[in-house]
CSV table of C-alpha atoms in Angstrom, one decimal:
chain,number,residue,atom,x,y,z
A,1,UNK,CA,53.7,35.9,228.9
A,2,UNK,CA,57.4,36.1,227.5
A,3,UNK,CA,56.6,32.8,225.4
A,4,UNK,CA,53.6,33.9,223.5
A,5,UNK,CA,54.6,36.9,223.0
A,6,UNK,CA,57.4,35.8,221.0
A,7,UNK,CA,55.0,33.3,218.8
A,8,UNK,CA,52.7,36.7,218.5
A,9,UNK,CA,55.6,37.9,217.1
A,10,UNK,CA,56.5,35.9,215.0
A,11,UNK,CA,53.2,35.6,213.2
A,12,UNK,CA,52.7,39.6,213.3
A,13,UNK,CA,56.3,39.6,211.4
A,14,UNK,CA,55.0,37.0,208.3
A,15,UNK,CA,51.8,38.9,208.2
A,16,UNK,CA,53.9,42.0,207.9
A,17,UNK,CA,55.8,40.0,205.0
A,18,UNK,CA,52.8,38.7,203.4
A,19,UNK,CA,51.3,42.3,203.3
A,20,UNK,CA,54.1,43.8,201.7
A,21,UNK,CA,55.3,41.4,199.3
A,22,UNK,CA,51.2,41.8,198.2
A,23,UNK,CA,51.4,45.5,198.2
A,24,UNK,CA,54.6,45.0,195.4
A,25,UNK,CA,52.6,42.5,193.2
A,26,UNK,CA,49.5,45.4,193.4
A,27,UNK,CA,52.3,48.3,192.4
A,28,UNK,CA,54.3,46.0,189.9
A,29,UNK,CA,50.4,45.3,188.3
A,30,UNK,CA,49.3,49.1,188.2
A,31,UNK,CA,52.8,50.1,186.6
A,32,UNK,CA,52.3,46.8,183.3
A,33,UNK,CA,49.0,48.4,183.5
A,34,UNK,CA,50.2,52.2,183.0
A,35,UNK,CA,53.0,51.2,181.0
A,36,UNK,CA,52.5,53.3,177.0
A,37,UNK,CA,53.2,50.7,174.3
A,38,UNK,CA,56.8,51.2,173.9
A,39,UNK,CA,58.7,49.9,169.8
A,40,UNK,CA,58.5,46.8,170.9
A,41,UNK,CA,55.7,45.2,169.3
A,42,UNK,CA,57.0,44.6,166.1
A,43,UNK,CA,58.7,40.9,166.6
A,44,UNK,CA,56.7,38.0,164.5
A,45,UNK,CA,55.4,36.0,166.8
A,46,UNK,CA,54.5,32.2,166.6
A,47,UNK,CA,50.9,32.0,169.1
A,48,UNK,CA,51.7,28.0,168.6
A,49,UNK,CA,54.6,28.9,170.2
A,50,UNK,CA,53.4,31.3,172.4
A,51,UNK,CA,50.5,28.7,174.0
A,52,UNK,CA,53.3,25.6,174.5
A,53,UNK,CA,55.4,27.8,176.3
A,54,UNK,CA,52.7,28.7,178.6
A,55,UNK,CA,51.4,25.7,179.2
A,56,UNK,CA,55.0,24.4,180.0
A,57,UNK,CA,54.7,27.0,182.4
A,58,UNK,CA,51.5,26.1,184.1
A,59,UNK,CA,51.7,22.3,184.0
A,60,UNK,CA,52.3,22.2,187.6
A,61,UNK,CA,49.0,24.7,188.7
A,62,UNK,CA,46.7,23.1,185.7
A,63,UNK,CA,47.4,19.1,186.2
A,64,UNK,CA,46.3,20.1,189.9
A,65,UNK,CA,43.4,21.4,189.0
A,66,UNK,CA,41.8,19.0,185.8
A,67,UNK,CA,42.6,15.7,184.7
A,68,UNK,CA,41.2,16.8,181.7
A,69,UNK,CA,42.9,19.3,179.9
A,70,UNK,CA,42.9,19.1,176.2
A,71,UNK,CA,44.8,21.4,173.3
A,72,UNK,CA,44.7,21.6,169.8
A,73,UNK,CA,46.8,23.9,167.9
A,74,UNK,CA,46.5,24.3,164.2
A,75,UNK,CA,49.6,23.9,162.3
A,76,UNK,CA,51.1,26.2,160.2
A,77,UNK,CA,49.6,29.7,161.4
A,78,UNK,CA,51.0,33.0,160.0
A,79,UNK,CA,52.8,35.0,162.5
A,80,UNK,CA,51.4,38.2,164.2
A,81,UNK,CA,53.1,41.8,164.5
A,82,UNK,CA,53.7,42.0,168.2
A,83,UNK,CA,55.1,40.9,171.8
A,84,UNK,CA,55.9,37.4,172.2
A,85,UNK,CA,56.6,37.7,176.2
A,86,UNK,CA,53.7,40.1,176.9
A,87,UNK,CA,51.1,37.3,174.7
A,88,UNK,CA,52.7,35.1,176.9
A,89,UNK,CA,51.7,36.9,180.1
A,90,UNK,CA,48.3,37.2,178.7
A,91,UNK,CA,47.8,33.5,178.2
A,92,UNK,CA,49.9,32.6,181.5
A,93,UNK,CA,46.9,34.3,183.5
A,94,UNK,CA,43.6,33.4,181.5
A,95,UNK,CA,45.4,29.7,182.0
A,96,UNK,CA,46.0,29.9,186.1
A,97,UNK,CA,42.4,31.2,185.9
A,98,UNK,CA,40.8,28.9,183.8
A,99,UNK,CA,42.2,26.5,186.7
A,100,UNK,CA,41.4,28.5,189.5
A,101,UNK,CA,37.7,28.4,188.5
A,102,UNK,CA,37.0,24.8,188.4
A,103,UNK,CA,35.7,23.1,191.0
A,104,UNK,CA,36.9,19.6,191.0
A,105,UNK,CA,39.6,17.5,188.6
A,106,UNK,CA,37.1,16.2,186.9
A,107,UNK,CA,36.2,19.6,185.1
A,108,UNK,CA,38.0,20.3,181.6
A,109,UNK,CA,39.9,22.5,180.3
A,110,UNK,CA,40.1,23.6,176.4
A,111,UNK,CA,42.7,25.2,174.9
A,112,UNK,CA,42.5,25.9,170.9
A,113,UNK,CA,44.2,28.0,168.5
A,114,UNK,CA,43.0,28.6,164.6
A,115,UNK,CA,42.9,30.8,161.8
A,116,UNK,CA,39.5,32.3,161.3
A,117,UNK,CA,38.0,31.2,157.7
A,118,UNK,CA,37.7,34.2,155.7
A,119,UNK,CA,39.5,36.0,157.8
A,120,UNK,CA,43.1,37.5,158.6
A,121,UNK,CA,42.6,36.9,162.2
A,122,UNK,CA,44.1,34.0,164.5
A,123,UNK,CA,42.3,33.1,167.2
A,124,UNK,CA,43.5,31.8,170.6
A,125,UNK,CA,41.0,30.0,172.7
A,126,UNK,CA,40.6,28.8,176.2
A,127,UNK,CA,37.3,26.5,177.8
A,128,UNK,CA,37.0,25.3,181.0
A,129,UNK,CA,33.8,23.6,182.0
A,130,UNK,CA,34.0,25.6,185.8
A,131,UNK,CA,30.8,26.6,187.1
A,132,UNK,CA,30.6,29.6,184.9
A,133,UNK,CA,29.9,33.2,185.1
A,134,UNK,CA,26.7,35.6,186.0
A,135,UNK,CA,26.0,38.1,183.8
A,136,UNK,CA,26.5,40.8,186.1
A,137,UNK,CA,30.1,40.3,186.7
A,138,UNK,CA,30.4,39.1,183.0
A,139,UNK,CA,29.9,43.0,182.0
A,140,UNK,CA,32.6,43.4,184.8
A,141,UNK,CA,35.6,41.2,184.2
A,142,UNK,CA,37.9,43.5,182.4
A,143,UNK,CA,37.3,46.9,184.9
A,144,UNK,CA,40.3,47.4,187.0
A,145,UNK,CA,40.0,45.9,190.4
A,146,UNK,CA,37.5,44.0,189.7
A,147,UNK,CA,37.5,40.2,191.2
A,148,UNK,CA,35.8,37.2,192.4
A,149,UNK,CA,38.8,36.3,194.3
A,150,UNK,CA,39.5,39.1,196.6
A,151,UNK,CA,39.8,36.2,199.4
A,152,UNK,CA,42.3,34.7,197.6
A,153,UNK,CA,44.4,37.4,197.2
A,154,UNK,CA,42.9,38.6,193.7
A,155,UNK,CA,43.6,41.9,192.7
A,156,UNK,CA,41.4,41.9,189.8
A,157,UNK,CA,44.2,43.7,187.9
A,158,UNK,CA,45.4,40.3,185.2
A,159,UNK,CA,42.2,41.4,183.2
A,160,UNK,CA,42.5,44.7,182.7
A,161,UNK,CA,45.9,43.9,182.5
A,162,UNK,CA,45.5,41.0,179.5
A,163,UNK,CA,43.2,43.6,177.5
A,164,UNK,CA,45.4,46.5,177.8
A,165,UNK,CA,48.4,44.0,176.0
A,166,UNK,CA,45.6,43.0,173.6
A,167,UNK,CA,44.4,45.9,172.5
A,168,UNK,CA,47.8,46.6,171.6
A,169,UNK,CA,48.2,44.0,169.5
A,170,UNK,CA,45.3,45.7,167.7
A,171,UNK,CA,43.4,42.8,169.2
A,172,UNK,CA,40.4,42.2,170.7
A,173,UNK,CA,39.6,39.7,174.5
A,174,UNK,CA,36.2,38.0,174.9
A,175,UNK,CA,34.1,36.5,177.4
A,176,UNK,CA,31.3,34.5,177.6
A,177,UNK,CA,29.6,32.0,179.9
A,178,UNK,CA,26.7,30.6,180.9
A,179,UNK,CA,26.3,29.4,185.0
A,180,UNK,CA,27.1,25.9,185.2
A,181,UNK,CA,28.6,25.8,182.1
A,182,UNK,CA,32.0,27.0,182.3
A,183,UNK,CA,33.7,30.3,180.8
A,184,UNK,CA,35.3,30.5,177.1
A,185,UNK,CA,37.8,33.3,176.8
A,186,UNK,CA,38.6,34.6,173.2
A,187,UNK,CA,41.4,36.4,171.5
A,188,UNK,CA,41.4,37.6,168.2
A,189,UNK,CA,45.0,38.9,166.8
A,190,UNK,CA,45.4,40.6,163.5
A,191,UNK,CA,47.5,39.1,160.7
A,192,UNK,CA,50.4,41.4,159.7
A,193,UNK,CA,49.4,45.3,160.3
A,194,UNK,CA,45.4,44.8,160.1
A,195,UNK,CA,43.9,47.6,162.3
A,196,UNK,CA,41.9,46.7,165.7
A,197,UNK,CA,38.7,44.5,165.2
A,198,UNK,CA,35.2,47.1,165.4
């Protein structure tokens, strides 16, 4: 019947729009992943400010995810050379991932910045108390297109892009996890023109 056909066409058009938006997102992420490092990596970047702006932009997501969000930003951190917008992209991605990992609002997220003792590196740490990641999946987390959230629209490019941005800053992106005890992500960024950690 015509009325059923009309409803079905509306559903098909909505599905087409959603699929097109998803394709556009994947293409944009692929472009970001493939884009070479430019000359825009020499900005003096305040890491605490990057984290604060990222928390502001993800406030509504994190508020729904947890009733226990703690933030500990070390005062007086030296600046790093890089690109604050790109680093913000990384921190936002990691915060959203942490929020999505939680199974209930009683689980927590902890965000911390610090200058490592006896080192010329600044650390950004984001830890959640969600279900954690298996050792097998932990090894694959930074591989392009690997995701444990395929059914929820995950493309598996977020962490690959994040690692590339951190690498462009001569830093490292590290993950540690235990099943049932959550996931901890550490970003290590060198001060000034220090070389990447070996």
